PDB file of C-alpha atoms in Angstrom:
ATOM      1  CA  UNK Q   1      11.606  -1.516   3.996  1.00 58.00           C
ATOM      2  CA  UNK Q   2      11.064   0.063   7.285  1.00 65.00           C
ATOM      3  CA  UNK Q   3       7.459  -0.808   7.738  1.00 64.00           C
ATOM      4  CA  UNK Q   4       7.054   3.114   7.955  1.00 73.00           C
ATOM      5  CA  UNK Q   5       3.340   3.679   6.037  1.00 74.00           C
ATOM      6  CA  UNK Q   6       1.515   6.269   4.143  1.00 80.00           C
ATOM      7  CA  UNK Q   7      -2.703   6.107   4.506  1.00 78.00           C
ATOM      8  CA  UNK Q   8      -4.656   8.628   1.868  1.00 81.00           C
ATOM      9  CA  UNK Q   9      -8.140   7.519   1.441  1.00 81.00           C
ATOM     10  CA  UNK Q  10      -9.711   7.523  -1.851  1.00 81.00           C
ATOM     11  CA  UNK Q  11     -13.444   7.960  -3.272  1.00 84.00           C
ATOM     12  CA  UNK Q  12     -13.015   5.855  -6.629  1.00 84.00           C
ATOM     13  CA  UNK Q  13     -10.778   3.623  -8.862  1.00 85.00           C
ATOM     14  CA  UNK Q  14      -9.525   6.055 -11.492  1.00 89.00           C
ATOM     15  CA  UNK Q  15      -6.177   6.942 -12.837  1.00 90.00           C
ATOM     16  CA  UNK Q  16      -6.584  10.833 -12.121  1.00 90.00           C
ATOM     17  CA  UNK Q  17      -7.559   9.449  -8.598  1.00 91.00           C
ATOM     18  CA  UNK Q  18      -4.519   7.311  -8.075  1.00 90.00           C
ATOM     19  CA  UNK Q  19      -2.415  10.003  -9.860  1.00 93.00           C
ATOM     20  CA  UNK Q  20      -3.852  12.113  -6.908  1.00 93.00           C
ATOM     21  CA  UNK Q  21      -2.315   9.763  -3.998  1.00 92.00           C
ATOM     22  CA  UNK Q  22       0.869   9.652  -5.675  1.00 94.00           C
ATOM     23  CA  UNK Q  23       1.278  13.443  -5.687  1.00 96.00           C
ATOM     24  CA  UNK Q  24       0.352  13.637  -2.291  1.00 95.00           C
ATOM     25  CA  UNK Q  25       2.376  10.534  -1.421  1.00 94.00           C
ATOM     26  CA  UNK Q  26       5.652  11.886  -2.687  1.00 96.00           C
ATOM     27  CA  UNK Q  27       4.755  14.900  -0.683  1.00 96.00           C
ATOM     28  CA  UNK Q  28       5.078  12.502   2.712  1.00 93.00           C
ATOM     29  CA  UNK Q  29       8.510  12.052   2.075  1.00 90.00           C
ATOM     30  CA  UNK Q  30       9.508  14.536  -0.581  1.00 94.00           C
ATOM     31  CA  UNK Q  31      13.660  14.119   0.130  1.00 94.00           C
ATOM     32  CA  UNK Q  32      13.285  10.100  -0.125  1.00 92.00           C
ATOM     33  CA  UNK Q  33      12.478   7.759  -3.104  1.00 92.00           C
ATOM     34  CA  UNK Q  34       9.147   6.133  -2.871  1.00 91.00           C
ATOM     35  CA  UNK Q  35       8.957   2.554  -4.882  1.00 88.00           C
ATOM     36  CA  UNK Q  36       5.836   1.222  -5.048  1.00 86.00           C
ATOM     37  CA  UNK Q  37       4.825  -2.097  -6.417  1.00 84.00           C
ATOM     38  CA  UNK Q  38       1.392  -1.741  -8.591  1.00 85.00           C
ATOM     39  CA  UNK Q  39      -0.474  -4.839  -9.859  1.00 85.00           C
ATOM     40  CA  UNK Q  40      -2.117  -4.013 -13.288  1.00 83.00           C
ATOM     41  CA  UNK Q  41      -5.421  -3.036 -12.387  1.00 81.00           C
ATOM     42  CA  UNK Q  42      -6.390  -0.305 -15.285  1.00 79.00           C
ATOM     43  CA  UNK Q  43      -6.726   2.691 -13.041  1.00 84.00           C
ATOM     44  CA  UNK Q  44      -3.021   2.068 -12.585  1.00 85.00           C
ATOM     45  CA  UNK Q  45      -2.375   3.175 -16.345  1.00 85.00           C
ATOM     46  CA  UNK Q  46      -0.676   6.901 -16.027  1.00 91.00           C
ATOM     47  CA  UNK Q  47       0.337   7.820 -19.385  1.00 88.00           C
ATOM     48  CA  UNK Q  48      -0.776  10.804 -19.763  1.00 92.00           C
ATOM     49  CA  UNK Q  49       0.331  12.055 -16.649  1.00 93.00           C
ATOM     50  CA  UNK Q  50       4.356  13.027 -14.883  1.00 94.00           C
ATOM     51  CA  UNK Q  51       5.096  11.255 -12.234  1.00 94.00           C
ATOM     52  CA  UNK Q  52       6.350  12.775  -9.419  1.00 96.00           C
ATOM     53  CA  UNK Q  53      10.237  13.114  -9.519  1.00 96.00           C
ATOM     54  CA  UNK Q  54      10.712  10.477  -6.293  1.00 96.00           C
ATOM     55  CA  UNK Q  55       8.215   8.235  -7.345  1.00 94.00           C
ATOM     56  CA  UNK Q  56       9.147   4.540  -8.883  1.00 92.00           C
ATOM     57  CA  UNK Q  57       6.746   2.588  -9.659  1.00 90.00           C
ATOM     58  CA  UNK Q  58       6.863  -1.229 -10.270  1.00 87.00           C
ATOM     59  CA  UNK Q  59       3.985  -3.140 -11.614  1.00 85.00           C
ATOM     60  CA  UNK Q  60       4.148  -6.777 -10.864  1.00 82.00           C
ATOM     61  CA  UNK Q  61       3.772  -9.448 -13.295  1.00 82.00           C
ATOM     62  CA  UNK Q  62      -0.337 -10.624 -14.442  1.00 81.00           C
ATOM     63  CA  UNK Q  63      -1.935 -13.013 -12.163  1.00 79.00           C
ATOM     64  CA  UNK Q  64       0.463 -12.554  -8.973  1.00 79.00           C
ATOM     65  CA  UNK Q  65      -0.740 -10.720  -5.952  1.00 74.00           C
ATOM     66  CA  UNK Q  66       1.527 -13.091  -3.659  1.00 75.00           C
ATOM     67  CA  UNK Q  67       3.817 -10.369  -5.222  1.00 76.00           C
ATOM     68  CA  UNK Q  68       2.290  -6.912  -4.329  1.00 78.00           C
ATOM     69  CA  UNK Q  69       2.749  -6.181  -0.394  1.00 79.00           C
ATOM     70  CA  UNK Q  70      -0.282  -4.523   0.010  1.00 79.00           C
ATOM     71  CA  UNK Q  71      -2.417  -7.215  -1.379  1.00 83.00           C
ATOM     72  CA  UNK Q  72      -0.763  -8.609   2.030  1.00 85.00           C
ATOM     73  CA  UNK Q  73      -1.626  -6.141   4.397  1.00 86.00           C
ATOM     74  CA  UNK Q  74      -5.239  -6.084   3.022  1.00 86.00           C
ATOM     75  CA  UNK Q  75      -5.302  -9.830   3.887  1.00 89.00           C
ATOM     76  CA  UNK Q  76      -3.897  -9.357   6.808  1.00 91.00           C
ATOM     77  CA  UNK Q  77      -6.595  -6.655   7.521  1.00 90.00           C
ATOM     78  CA  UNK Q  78      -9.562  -9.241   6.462  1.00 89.00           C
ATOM     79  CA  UNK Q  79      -8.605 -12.096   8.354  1.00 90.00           C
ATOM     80  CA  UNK Q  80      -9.841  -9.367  11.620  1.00 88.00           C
ATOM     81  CA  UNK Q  81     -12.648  -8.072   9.544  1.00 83.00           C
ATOM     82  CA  UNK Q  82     -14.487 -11.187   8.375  1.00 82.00           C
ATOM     83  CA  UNK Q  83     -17.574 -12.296  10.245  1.00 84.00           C
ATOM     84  CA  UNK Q  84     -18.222  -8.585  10.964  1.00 85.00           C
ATOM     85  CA  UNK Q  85     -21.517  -6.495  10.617  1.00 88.00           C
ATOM     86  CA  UNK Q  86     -21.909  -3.280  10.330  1.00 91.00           C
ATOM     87  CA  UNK Q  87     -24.768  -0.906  10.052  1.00 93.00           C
ATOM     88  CA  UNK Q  88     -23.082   1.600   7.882  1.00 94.00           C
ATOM     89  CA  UNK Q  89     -20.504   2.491   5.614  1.00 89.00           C
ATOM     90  CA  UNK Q  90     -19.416   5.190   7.578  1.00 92.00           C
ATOM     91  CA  UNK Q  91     -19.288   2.297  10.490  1.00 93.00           C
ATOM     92  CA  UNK Q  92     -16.487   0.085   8.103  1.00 90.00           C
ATOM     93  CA  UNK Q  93     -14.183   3.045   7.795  1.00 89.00           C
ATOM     94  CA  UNK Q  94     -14.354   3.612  11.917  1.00 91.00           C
ATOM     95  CA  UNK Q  95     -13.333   0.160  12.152  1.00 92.00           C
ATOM     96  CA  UNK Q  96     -10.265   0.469   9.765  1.00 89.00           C
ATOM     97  CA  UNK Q  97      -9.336   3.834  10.367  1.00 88.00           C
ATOM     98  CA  UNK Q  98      -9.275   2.317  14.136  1.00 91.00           C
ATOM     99  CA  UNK Q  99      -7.785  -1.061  12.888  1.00 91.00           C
ATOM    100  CA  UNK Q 100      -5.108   0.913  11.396  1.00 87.00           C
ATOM    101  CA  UNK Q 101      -4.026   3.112  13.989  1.00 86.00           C
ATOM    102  CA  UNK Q 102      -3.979   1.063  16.821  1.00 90.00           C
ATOM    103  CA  UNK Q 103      -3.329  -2.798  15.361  1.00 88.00           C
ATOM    104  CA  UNK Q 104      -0.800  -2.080  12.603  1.00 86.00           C
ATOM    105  CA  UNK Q 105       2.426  -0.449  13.357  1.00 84.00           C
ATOM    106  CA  UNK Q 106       6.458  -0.768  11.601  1.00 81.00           C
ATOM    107  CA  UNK Q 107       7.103  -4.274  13.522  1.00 84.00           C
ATOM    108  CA  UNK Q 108       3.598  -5.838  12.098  1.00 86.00           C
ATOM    109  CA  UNK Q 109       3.788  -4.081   8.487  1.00 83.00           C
ATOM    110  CA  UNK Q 110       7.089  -5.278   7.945  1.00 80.00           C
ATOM    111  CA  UNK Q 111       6.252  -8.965   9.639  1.00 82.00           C
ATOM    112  CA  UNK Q 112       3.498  -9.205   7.114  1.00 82.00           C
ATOM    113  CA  UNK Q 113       5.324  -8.173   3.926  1.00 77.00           C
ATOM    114  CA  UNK Q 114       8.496  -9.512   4.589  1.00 73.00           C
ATOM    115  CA  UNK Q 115       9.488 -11.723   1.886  1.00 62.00           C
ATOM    116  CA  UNK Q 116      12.762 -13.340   1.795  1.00 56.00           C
ATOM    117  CA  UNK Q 117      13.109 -13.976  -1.729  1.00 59.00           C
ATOM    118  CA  UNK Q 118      12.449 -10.465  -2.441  1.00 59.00           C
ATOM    119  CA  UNK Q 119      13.591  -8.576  -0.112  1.00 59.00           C
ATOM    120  CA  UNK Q 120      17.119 -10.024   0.291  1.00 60.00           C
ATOM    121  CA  UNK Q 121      18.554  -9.002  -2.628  1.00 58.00           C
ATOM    122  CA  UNK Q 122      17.205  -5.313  -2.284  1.00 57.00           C
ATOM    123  CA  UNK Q 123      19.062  -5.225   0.976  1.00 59.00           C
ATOM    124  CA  UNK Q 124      21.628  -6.988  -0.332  1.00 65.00           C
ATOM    125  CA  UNK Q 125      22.335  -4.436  -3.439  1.00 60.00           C
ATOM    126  CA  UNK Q 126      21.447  -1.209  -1.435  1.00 59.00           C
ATOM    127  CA  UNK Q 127      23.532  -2.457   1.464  1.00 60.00           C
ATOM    128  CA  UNK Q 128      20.043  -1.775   3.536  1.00 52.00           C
TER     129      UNK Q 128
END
């Protein structure tokens, strides 16, 4: 809501690995409630594991990334990374680490996830 973002960078697409970032995500902010939208991607299935007590999680419905704000930001990100080469791997996570910390701040994270037909009502109900 406030454009405010948490970066933890993973090795792998697995549910103990995204079961990982949200432990250490709700340890960012440990006094506030984190919602975060999740598409259905299967390393999002947590069954068999407790979610953190300030941790929501909403999956959006099949077939709709317009939906899921990050799917934004990483278009966002691409539309400054396309036509790039780079040596290494090692050379693509300079660039976004940089791209991160010196392109993207509150103003342009909220500016790029902002959607009114979403976000209105939210406001609206939590008198945000």
């Amino acid at each position: 809501m406030d454009g405010d973002a948490f970066i933890y960078e993973i090795q792998g697409i697995i549910s103990e690995i995204f079961y990982q970032y949200l432990k250490a995500f709700s340890l960012y902010k440990p006094k506030e409630i984190i919602i975060i939208i999740i598409d259905n991607a299967a390393f999002h299935s947590l069954s068999k594991y407790t979610l953190p007590d300030n941790i929501i999680l909403i999956r959006v419905p099949p077939y709709s990334p317009e939906l899921n704000p990050s799917e934004k930001i990483w278009h966002y990100i691409k539309q400054h990374y396309k036509n790039n080469v780079f040596e290494t791997l090692d050379n693509i996570k300079q660039w976004l680490y940089d791209f991160v910390n010196n392109k993207l701040n509150n103003e342009i994270i909220k500016w790029i996830i902002y959607n009114q037909k979403l976000c209105k009502p939210f406001l609206d109900h939590f008198n945000v």
